[in-house]
GROMACS .gro file of C-alpha atoms in nm:
model
  235
    1MET     CA    1  -3.174   6.901   2.707
    2HIS     CA    2  -2.967   6.786   3.006
    3PHE     CA    3  -2.705   6.520   2.973
    4SER     CA    4  -2.539   6.358   3.257
    5VAL     CA    5  -2.146   6.325   3.292
    6GLY     CA    6  -2.170   5.956   3.170
    7ARG     CA    7  -2.378   6.027   2.874
    8ARG     CA    8  -2.153   6.320   2.761
    9THR     CA    9  -1.861   6.081   2.794
   10VAL     CA   10  -2.029   5.805   2.581
   11VAL     CA   11  -2.106   6.084   2.321
   12LEU     CA   12  -1.745   6.218   2.322
   13LYS     CA   13  -1.582   5.872   2.292
   14ILE     CA   14  -1.807   5.766   2.008
   15LEU     CA   15  -1.747   6.099   1.821
   16LEU     CA   16  -1.380   6.073   1.855
   17LEU     CA   17  -1.376   5.709   1.730
   18THR     CA   18  -1.614   5.805   1.446
   19ALA     CA   19  -1.374   6.077   1.339
   20VAL     CA   20  -1.092   5.824   1.339
   21PHE     CA   21  -1.293   5.581   1.141
   22ALA     CA   22  -1.393   5.848   0.891
   23ILE     CA   23  -1.028   5.899   0.822
   24ASP     CA   24  -0.963   5.533   0.749
   25ILE     CA   25  -1.281   5.508   0.521
   26ALA     CA   26  -1.165   5.795   0.329
   27GLY     CA   27  -0.907   5.568   0.169
   28TRP     CA   28  -1.153   5.315   0.037
   29PRO     CA   29  -1.212   5.460  -0.296
   30GLU     CA   30  -0.849   5.387  -0.387
   31LEU     CA   31  -0.880   5.034  -0.273
   32TRP     CA   32  -1.219   4.990  -0.458
   33ARG     CA   33  -1.035   5.088  -0.793
   34GLU     CA   34  -0.731   4.857  -0.720
   35MET     CA   35  -0.924   4.552  -0.599
   36GLY     CA   36  -1.236   4.573  -0.778
   37PRO     CA   37  -1.591   4.533  -0.631
   38VAL     CA   38  -1.594   4.177  -0.565
   39ALA     CA   39  -1.269   4.164  -0.358
   40PHE     CA   40  -1.346   4.483  -0.185
   41LEU     CA   41  -1.664   4.358  -0.034
   42ARG     CA   42  -1.469   4.171   0.231
   43ILE     CA   43  -1.325   4.502   0.358
   44PRO     CA   44  -1.647   4.660   0.518
   45ALA     CA   45  -1.744   4.349   0.709
   46ALA     CA   46  -1.379   4.314   0.853
   47PHE     CA   47  -1.376   4.680   0.927
   48ALA     CA   48  -1.703   4.668   1.107
   49VAL     CA   49  -1.587   4.382   1.328
   50LEU     CA   50  -1.253   4.541   1.423
   51ALA     CA   51  -1.409   4.888   1.485
   52LEU     CA   52  -1.654   4.715   1.719
   53VAL     CA   53  -1.361   4.573   1.913
   54LEU     CA   54  -1.190   4.919   1.935
   55LEU     CA   55  -1.522   5.041   2.077
   56CYS     CA   56  -1.505   4.769   2.330
   57ALA     CA   57  -1.135   4.873   2.415
   58ALA     CA   58  -1.276   5.221   2.489
   59TRP     CA   59  -1.497   5.073   2.764
   60VAL     CA   60  -1.225   4.853   2.936
   61PRO     CA   61  -1.300   4.930   3.308
   62TYR     CA   62  -0.930   4.871   3.414
   63ARG     CA   63  -0.746   5.204   3.380
   64LEU     CA   64  -0.392   5.083   3.322
   65LEU     CA   65  -0.502   4.819   3.068
   66ARG     CA   66  -0.713   5.078   2.887
   67TRP     CA   67  -0.428   5.323   2.855
   68PHE     CA   68  -0.209   5.039   2.732
   69TYR     CA   69  -0.448   4.957   2.460
   70ALA     CA   70  -0.483   5.332   2.384
   71ALA     CA   71  -0.105   5.376   2.342
   72LEU     CA   72  -0.067   5.059   2.114
   73PHE     CA   73  -0.351   5.147   1.898
   74ALA     CA   74  -0.241   5.517   1.870
   75ILE     CA   75   0.111   5.411   1.770
   76GLY     CA   76  -0.047   5.174   1.512
   77ALA     CA   77  -0.256   5.437   1.358
   78SER     CA   78   0.024   5.685   1.344
   79SER     CA   79   0.256   5.456   1.153
   80VAL     CA   80  -0.012   5.360   0.882
   81LEU     CA   81  -0.161   5.712   0.854
   82GLY     CA   82   0.177   5.873   0.846
   83TYR     CA   83   0.280   5.674   0.538
   84ARG     CA   84  -0.065   5.727   0.371
   85PHE     CA   85  -0.083   6.093   0.417
   86SER     CA   86   0.280   6.134   0.309
   87VAL     CA   87   0.277   5.904  -0.006
   88GLY     CA   88  -0.089   5.929  -0.106
   89ALA     CA   89  -0.134   5.549  -0.106
   90GLN     CA   90  -0.252   5.265   0.119
   91PRO     CA   91   0.065   5.104   0.259
   92THR     CA   92   0.137   4.736   0.223
   93TYR     CA   93   0.344   4.528   0.462
   94PHE     CA   94   0.640   4.575   0.231
   95ASP     CA   95   0.600   4.954   0.253
   96PHE     CA   96   0.592   4.930   0.632
   97VAL     CA   97   0.913   4.719   0.644
   98THR     CA   98   1.092   4.956   0.395
   99MET     CA   99   0.990   5.255   0.608
  100VAL     CA  100   1.085   5.105   0.950
  101ASP     CA  101   1.414   4.959   0.808
  102ALA     CA  102   1.503   5.316   0.674
  103ARG     CA  103   1.446   5.480   1.029
  104SER     CA  104   1.787   5.628   1.008
  105ALA     CA  105   1.644   5.870   0.753
  106TRP     CA  106   1.332   5.953   0.947
  107VAL     CA  107   1.453   6.295   1.026
  108ASP     CA  108   1.483   6.369   0.666
  109ALA     CA  109   1.132   6.226   0.602
  110PHE     CA  110   0.996   6.444   0.870
  111ALA     CA  111   1.146   6.748   0.720
  112MET     CA  112   0.993   6.653   0.370
  113HIS     CA  113   0.653   6.554   0.498
  114GLY     CA  114   0.607   6.779   0.814
  115PRO     CA  115   0.233   6.860   0.747
  116ALA     CA  116   0.140   6.492   0.668
  117THR     CA  117   0.319   6.380   0.965
  118GLY     CA  118   0.142   6.624   1.181
  119LEU     CA  119  -0.192   6.509   1.061
  120ALA     CA  120  -0.112   6.159   1.132
  121ILE     CA  121   0.007   6.234   1.482
  122MET     CA  122  -0.332   6.437   1.529
  123ALA     CA  123  -0.527   6.128   1.425
  124SER     CA  124  -0.327   5.907   1.663
  125VAL     CA  125  -0.408   6.139   1.956
  126LEU     CA  126  -0.774   6.110   1.872
  127THR     CA  127  -0.740   5.742   1.883
  128PHE     CA  128  -0.555   5.751   2.213
  129ALA     CA  129  -0.812   5.989   2.372
  130ALA     CA  130  -1.115   5.799   2.234
  131ILE     CA  131  -0.987   5.489   2.416
  132ALA     CA  132  -0.813   5.625   2.717
  133ILE     CA  133  -1.088   5.861   2.850
  134LYS     CA  134  -1.251   5.688   3.161
  135PRO     CA  135  -1.582   5.535   3.031
  136PRO     CA  136  -1.903   5.533   3.229
  137PRO     CA  137  -1.975   5.216   3.446
  138LEU     CA  138  -2.086   4.896   3.266
  139PRO     CA  139  -2.418   4.766   3.322
  140GLY     CA  140  -2.483   4.555   3.626
  141GLY     CA  141  -2.431   4.785   3.916
  142GLY     CA  142  -2.081   4.669   4.003
  143GLY     CA  143  -2.208   4.308   4.077
  144ARG     CA  144  -2.091   3.977   3.947
  145VAL     CA  145  -2.257   4.036   3.607
  146SER     CA  146  -2.086   4.385   3.572
  147ARG     CA  147  -1.746   4.224   3.667
  148GLY     CA  148  -1.783   3.931   3.421
  149LEU     CA  149  -1.875   4.193   3.151
  150GLY     CA  150  -1.577   4.408   3.231
  151PHE     CA  151  -1.332   4.093   3.207
  152GLY     CA  152  -1.488   4.011   2.870
  153VAL     CA  153  -1.455   4.348   2.738
  154ALA     CA  154  -1.092   4.375   2.860
  155MET     CA  155  -0.981   4.049   2.701
  156LEU     CA  156  -1.176   4.098   2.360
  157PRO     CA  157  -0.907   4.326   2.202
  158ALA     CA  158  -0.627   4.084   2.303
  159LEU     CA  159  -0.809   3.780   2.166
  160THR     CA  160  -0.899   3.979   1.845
  161PHE     CA  161  -0.543   4.082   1.807
  162THR     CA  162  -0.418   3.715   1.846
  163ALA     CA  163  -0.676   3.606   1.571
  164LEU     CA  164  -0.558   3.894   1.349
  165ALA     CA  165  -0.187   3.810   1.385
  166PHE     CA  166  -0.272   3.453   1.270
  167VAL     CA  167  -0.439   3.590   0.961
  168LEU     CA  168  -0.147   3.816   0.892
  169VAL     CA  169   0.093   3.530   0.922
  170GLU     CA  170  -0.105   3.334   0.671
  171ARG     CA  171  -0.138   3.632   0.430
  172SER     CA  172   0.225   3.731   0.463
  173GLY     CA  173   0.124   4.052   0.637
  174GLN     CA  174  -0.095   4.164   0.347
  175VAL     CA  175  -0.411   4.314   0.468
  176ARG     CA  176  -0.558   4.660   0.371
  177GLY     CA  177  -0.870   4.858   0.442
  178ILE     CA  178  -0.915   4.763   0.808
  179PRO     CA  179  -0.877   5.039   1.069
  180SER     CA  180  -0.543   5.200   1.068
  181ALA     CA  181  -0.492   5.115   1.444
  182TRP     CA  182  -0.519   4.748   1.388
  183GLN     CA  183  -0.328   4.757   1.050
  184GLY     CA  184  -0.025   4.933   1.208
  185LEU     CA  185  -0.024   4.704   1.513
  186GLY     CA  186  -0.050   4.392   1.293
  187PHE     CA  187   0.236   4.508   1.069
  188ALA     CA  188   0.451   4.571   1.378
  189THR     CA  189   0.383   4.234   1.522
  190ILE     CA  190   0.469   4.045   1.197
  191TYR     CA  191   0.786   4.282   1.161
  192GLY     CA  192   0.882   4.185   1.520
  193MET     CA  193   0.853   3.817   1.446
  194GLU     CA  194   1.063   3.849   1.139
  195THR     CA  195   1.317   4.049   1.315
  196ALA     CA  196   1.358   3.792   1.593
  197GLU     CA  197   1.400   3.526   1.315
  198GLY     CA  198   1.666   3.731   1.146
  199VAL     CA  199   1.455   3.795   0.827
  200THR     CA  200   1.438   4.168   0.859
  201GLY     CA  201   1.640   4.434   1.040
  202MET     CA  202   1.783   4.782   1.012
  203ARG     CA  203   1.995   4.848   0.714
  204GLN     CA  204   2.370   4.789   0.760
  205LYS     CA  205   2.679   4.925   0.596
  206VAL     CA  206   2.812   4.735   0.289
  207ALA     CA  207   3.031   4.459   0.424
  208LEU     CA  208   3.194   4.347   0.093
  209PRO     CA  209   3.574   4.446   0.093
  210PRO     CA  210   3.684   4.678  -0.198
  211PRO     CA  211   3.863   4.485  -0.479
  212SER     CA  212   4.239   4.520  -0.499
  213ALA     CA  213   4.237   4.551  -0.881
  214ARG     CA  214   4.227   4.897  -1.043
  215PRO     CA  215   3.872   5.018  -1.059
  216ALA     CA  216   3.712   5.049  -1.399
  217GLN     CA  217   3.645   5.393  -1.568
  218ASP     CA  218   3.269   5.329  -1.574
  219ILE     CA  219   3.048   5.444  -1.297
  220VAL     CA  220   2.783   5.200  -1.170
  221LEU     CA  221   2.499   5.366  -0.968
  222ILE     CA  222   2.312   5.150  -0.752
  223ILE     CA  223   1.983   5.313  -0.644
  224ASP     CA  224   1.775   5.161  -0.362
  225GLU     CA  225   1.396   5.128  -0.404
  226SER     CA  226   1.317   5.364  -0.129
  227VAL     CA  227   1.499   5.652  -0.290
  228SER     CA  228   1.252   5.925  -0.415
  229ALA     CA  229   1.297   6.029  -0.779
  230ASN     CA  230   1.311   6.393  -0.683
  231TYR     CA  231   1.655   6.323  -0.513
  232LEU     CA  232   1.810   6.193  -0.842
  233ASP     CA  233   1.981   6.439  -1.091
  234LEU     CA  234   2.259   6.395  -1.367
  235ASN     CA  235   2.509   6.676  -1.419
   0.00000   0.00000   0.00000
């Protein structure tokens, strides 16, 4: 059977997005156990809507805008999947904030979780390619209908992202089970807003001056919540 270049492109883009969605759906059993069947039922519906918008982003006729979408969604996917593959759990917004605020230790994290990080990067490359590859022309033959359809397809991801940002603000960033590209992008947006307001930020050195009195003989060990247990030892 002979397939035209346009049909081969359609098949390729759909296959790449399907692979990305399959990676995301593979984490649903964990959420089913955590949330229970009633609360979990909202996830497939939200996932389907956001997946459809990602498919629309892959058909944006304007090259630079399509590449911009592809880069944003790829970065969002890599941040969420990198955590999930390394830790073995679905990240929450608190986990995302902890990960970003500890970016001074990213080199050590990459050394510890190199294979998991590599898998996340590969998944993000699939996301980028699925969206960035030039799509076939939209129906309409380049006329007014085609141009209007192209404009609508181009604006849909931006409008959807705006709506998702409002939802994340109302829910304090807590949303899981949606496509990782959307989840990471949403987390980054909330983090940016909180950083601008001075709520979050990169960890700083302790600013408290040392006491002038003679220190006690006892040793008090303060352990940050992001320290992995395998780093701790008593001699």
